[in-house]
Amino acid sequence: MNQDKPHVLVIDGMALLFRSFFATAMSGNYFKNDKGIPTNAVQGFARHVLAAQNIMQPTHMAICWDKGMNTFRNELFDGYKANRPKPAVELVPQFDMAQELSEHLGWKNFGLVGMEADDTIASITHKWQDDARFTIVSGDKDLLQLLHSSTEIAFTKKGFTIYDMYTEDRFQQEYGISPLLFPDVKAFMGDSSDGYAGVKGIGPKTALQLIQTYGSVENVVESLHLLKTGQRTKIETDLDMLHLSKQLATIRRDVPIDAELDHLQLQNIESDKYDFLYDQGYTILARQLQSTK
């Protein structure tokens, strides 16, 4: 990656917010403010962003969010994410609080109704792929398809500081395919957490072998006559779900990003921001920021 280009940290806000919520909610620790509203997810999210900034040393940053419960994928398939439990009542108010806090600290929020945070992340890295280098911070393996010579992914692993770093080279060594073909693999194996089945009876290993051999879902379908009878029957039985699963697994790159690259430039967080933090009950975060001044 060209070290001279701007380095943009692209944060999956949803992933860090959920992760931060569960890290303390398990022990019943919600860090409620004086209005009785939980702040555990918001403060954990912001502390995670600050830690990532400290490690990655970016020049620019974007925070990406889901907007609303339903997206175009729900229009395509009723069952998409239908098996996921609703967010805990203690988490619900913290979605808007986190975005308000980001704005207050000078971090630029992105998100569009009907699109997932993943689609916004992809659209940002695609828009400026020739002008910047990117580090995406997330826990979502679906994002592997975005790996590129200009884009790496830091998958959250433990605490605020331990990451599993993926580059395009590492992906190609491990999977033997281009990252762009990752949705084709997922189309065969499905994704139980997102609620789509792929092809029943084809697991991750076979799915990958098929794409390594034939290069895409469409090429496999054209080559059905070359497959063993058992595999061919499974694919023919679930052909519609196979094509639908690929659509659901493919991250969009066409979300309009209404910003110039320099709008994402990071500024120092001035001490006059701290009063707001204390007012909102973000005491742990305020103290952390003051201690690093």
XYZ file of C-alpha atoms in Angstrom:
293
model
C 0.000 0.000 0.000
C 1.214 3.491 -0.845
C 2.203 5.010 2.511
C 2.122 8.577 1.094
C -1.611 8.566 0.390
C -4.155 9.628 3.033
C -4.886 6.738 5.398
C -8.619 6.430 6.067
C -9.871 4.433 9.052
C -13.342 3.138 8.140
C -15.229 2.065 11.251
C -18.154 -0.364 11.228
C -20.065 1.569 13.883
C -22.736 -1.113 14.260
C -20.165 -3.856 14.915
C -18.306 -1.856 17.567
C -21.516 -0.684 19.236
C -22.913 -4.226 19.558
C -19.548 -5.592 20.660
C -19.192 -2.899 23.329
C -22.736 -3.471 24.565
C -22.300 -7.213 25.075
C -18.866 -6.804 26.672
C -20.434 -5.168 29.748
C -24.128 -6.126 29.523
C -23.242 -9.754 30.307
C -22.369 -8.657 33.844
C -25.347 -6.259 34.038
C -23.090 -3.210 33.806
C -24.888 -0.556 31.738
C -23.175 2.607 33.115
C -26.473 4.502 33.293
C -26.336 8.311 33.235
C -28.297 10.495 35.651
C -31.392 10.180 33.425
C -31.220 6.398 33.847
C -30.201 5.827 30.203
C -27.499 3.186 29.593
C -24.221 4.435 28.091
C -22.156 1.225 28.058
C -22.324 0.654 24.277
C -21.708 4.318 23.369
C -18.706 4.727 25.639
C -17.240 1.364 24.640
C -17.698 2.216 20.954
C -15.903 5.576 21.309
C -13.086 4.082 23.382
C -12.671 1.369 20.732
C -12.449 4.003 17.979
C -9.837 5.968 19.953
C -7.782 2.812 20.536
C -7.949 1.928 16.826
C -6.877 5.467 15.947
C -3.925 5.161 18.299
C -2.815 1.840 16.759
C -3.515 2.548 13.061
C -2.513 6.238 13.033
C -4.943 7.292 10.272
C -5.130 10.775 8.760
C -8.863 10.499 7.970
C -11.849 8.623 9.394
C -15.414 7.587 8.499
C -17.960 5.897 10.772
C -20.604 3.783 9.006
C -24.057 2.859 10.336
C -27.134 0.849 9.451
C -30.150 3.137 9.093
C -33.467 1.538 10.035
C -34.298 -2.124 10.398
C -35.143 -3.005 6.785
C -32.850 -2.898 3.764
C -33.102 -3.828 0.107
C -32.060 -7.371 1.126
C -35.315 -7.752 3.094
C -37.159 -6.773 -0.095
C -35.300 -9.526 -1.954
C -35.882 -12.170 0.722
C -38.332 -12.127 3.646
C -36.136 -14.432 5.684
C -33.072 -12.166 5.578
C -31.836 -11.758 9.181
C -35.342 -12.773 10.306
C -33.931 -15.156 12.923
C -31.955 -12.444 14.722
C -33.318 -11.352 18.106
C -34.394 -7.734 18.478
C -31.763 -5.514 20.133
C -31.985 -5.306 23.925
C -34.042 -2.366 25.239
C -30.890 -1.028 26.944
C -29.135 -0.847 23.558
C -31.915 0.781 21.493
C -31.431 4.435 22.623
C -27.668 4.105 22.194
C -27.818 3.872 18.370
C -28.701 7.565 18.039
C -26.535 8.512 21.034
C -23.452 6.983 19.395
C -24.004 8.911 16.165
C -24.552 12.148 18.080
C -21.351 11.543 20.063
C -19.391 10.823 16.860
C -20.551 14.107 15.383
C -19.668 15.957 18.591
C -16.118 14.557 18.530
C -15.689 15.578 14.886
C -16.004 12.089 13.415
C -17.955 11.933 10.133
C -21.019 9.631 10.142
C -22.261 7.848 7.005
C -25.333 5.702 6.375
C -28.349 5.541 4.079
C -31.848 4.212 4.766
C -32.324 0.886 2.976
C -28.616 0.061 2.962
C -26.473 -1.758 5.509
C -23.317 -0.338 7.039
C -21.391 -2.880 4.882
C -22.689 -1.258 1.686
C -21.674 2.196 2.911
C -18.205 0.935 3.904
C -17.777 -0.612 0.443
C -18.936 2.548 -1.310
C -16.458 4.702 0.618
C -13.484 2.443 -0.149
C -14.586 2.132 -3.782
C -15.091 5.887 -4.271
C -11.547 6.787 -3.211
C -9.639 3.579 -3.912
C -7.169 5.408 -6.180
C -6.744 8.371 -3.831
C -6.299 6.813 -0.388
C -5.493 3.643 1.511
C -8.045 2.143 3.887
C -8.168 0.137 7.075
C -11.649 -1.179 7.847
C -12.375 -2.036 11.494
C -15.160 -4.599 11.919
C -15.986 -8.065 13.157
C -17.939 -8.961 10.012
C -16.261 -11.565 7.771
C -18.607 -10.645 4.882
C -16.312 -7.655 4.348
C -13.495 -9.935 3.107
C -14.839 -9.318 -0.414
C -13.687 -5.678 -0.100
C -9.995 -6.523 0.254
C -7.994 -4.713 -2.417
C -4.459 -3.438 -2.942
C -5.691 -0.206 -1.294
C -7.814 -1.828 1.447
C -6.997 -3.997 4.471
C -9.337 -5.175 7.231
C -8.663 -5.214 10.972
C -11.064 -7.771 12.465
C -11.786 -7.224 16.153
C -10.419 -10.094 18.191
C -9.938 -9.264 21.860
C -10.429 -6.118 23.906
C -9.724 -2.762 22.295
C -6.273 -3.548 20.902
C -6.022 -7.096 19.514
C -6.869 -7.390 15.797
C -6.655 -10.054 13.107
C -5.309 -8.193 10.066
C -6.309 -9.274 6.559
C -4.741 -8.049 3.326
C -5.598 -9.031 -0.233
C -2.403 -11.160 -0.352
C -3.260 -13.035 2.839
C -6.778 -13.743 1.569
C -5.488 -15.075 -1.765
C -2.960 -17.326 -0.005
C -5.634 -18.736 2.331
C -8.564 -19.035 -0.086
C -6.880 -19.367 -3.486
C -9.399 -16.993 -5.121
C -9.873 -13.252 -5.587
C -11.686 -11.509 -2.693
C -14.332 -10.464 -5.260
C -15.395 -14.122 -5.463
C -16.107 -14.464 -1.730
C -19.889 -13.861 -2.290
C -19.866 -16.793 -4.744
C -18.496 -19.062 -2.010
C -21.126 -17.781 0.426
C -23.830 -18.331 -2.206
C -23.173 -22.090 -2.026
C -22.580 -22.430 1.722
C -25.248 -19.933 2.849
C -25.122 -17.925 6.058
C -27.191 -19.101 9.024
C -26.737 -15.831 10.955
C -28.140 -13.855 7.989
C -30.853 -16.466 7.452
C -30.162 -17.614 3.884
C -29.524 -21.250 3.096
C -27.343 -21.399 -0.014
C -27.372 -24.969 -1.346
C -28.403 -27.578 1.230
C -25.672 -30.157 1.721
C -22.802 -27.986 0.440
C -20.527 -26.738 3.207
C -17.677 -24.192 3.264
C -14.999 -26.588 1.992
C -16.932 -27.798 -1.057
C -18.210 -24.272 -1.768
C -14.640 -22.970 -1.912
C -13.463 -25.885 -4.075
C -16.237 -25.236 -6.591
C -15.271 -21.554 -6.932
C -11.540 -22.355 -7.074
C -12.268 -24.798 -9.903
C -14.926 -22.945 -11.905
C -14.486 -19.291 -10.966
C -18.068 -18.158 -10.203
C -21.600 -19.321 -9.388
C -22.596 -18.799 -13.031
C -19.661 -20.898 -14.308
C -20.511 -23.733 -11.895
C -24.119 -23.712 -13.135
C -22.896 -23.859 -16.764
C -20.635 -26.791 -15.826
C -23.194 -28.891 -13.931
C -22.746 -31.747 -16.403
C -19.116 -32.080 -15.215
C -20.018 -32.499 -11.543
C -20.684 -35.703 -9.607
C -24.340 -36.678 -9.653
C -24.837 -35.934 -5.938
C -23.440 -32.410 -6.196
C -25.321 -31.686 -9.397
C -28.645 -32.791 -7.849
C -28.134 -30.619 -4.762
C -27.386 -27.543 -6.883
C -30.274 -28.164 -9.303
C -32.674 -28.571 -6.348
C -31.631 -25.246 -4.799
C -30.805 -23.279 -7.952
C -33.094 -20.325 -7.175
C -31.768 -20.065 -3.607
C -28.188 -20.244 -4.931
C -28.698 -17.179 -7.157
C -30.630 -15.344 -4.437
C -27.911 -16.148 -1.869
C -25.286 -14.603 -4.137
C -27.352 -11.415 -4.394
C -27.727 -11.285 -0.599
C -24.021 -11.970 -0.007
C -22.770 -9.348 -2.466
C -22.008 -6.014 -0.831
C -23.134 -3.018 -2.896
C -20.621 -0.313 -3.833
C -23.028 2.294 -5.190
C -24.301 4.052 -2.049
C -24.014 7.805 -2.762
C -21.266 9.227 -0.529
C -22.025 12.900 -0.151
C -18.587 14.135 0.929
C -15.145 15.049 -0.309
C -12.150 13.093 0.976
C -10.838 16.091 2.927
C -14.147 16.227 4.888
C -12.952 13.015 6.568
C -9.719 14.542 7.848
C -9.204 13.971 11.578
C -9.037 16.956 13.910
C -7.789 17.073 17.487
C -10.559 16.735 20.064
C -10.519 20.039 21.902
C -11.010 20.150 25.670
C -14.135 22.310 25.273
C -15.865 19.093 24.110
C -15.533 17.528 27.577
C -18.445 19.412 29.188
C -20.835 17.700 26.761
C -19.341 14.304 27.667
C -19.814 14.871 31.394
C -23.345 16.241 30.808
C -24.315 13.085 28.936
C -22.800 10.827 31.598
C -19.903 9.671 29.402
C -17.563 9.914 32.372
C -15.237 6.998 31.551
C -14.705 8.354 28.045
C -14.163 11.942 29.239
C -11.553 10.808 31.777
C -9.771 8.710 29.157
C -9.586 11.667 26.760
C -8.309 13.985 29.485
C -5.634 11.521 30.558
C -4.251 11.357 27.000
C -4.016 15.145 26.626
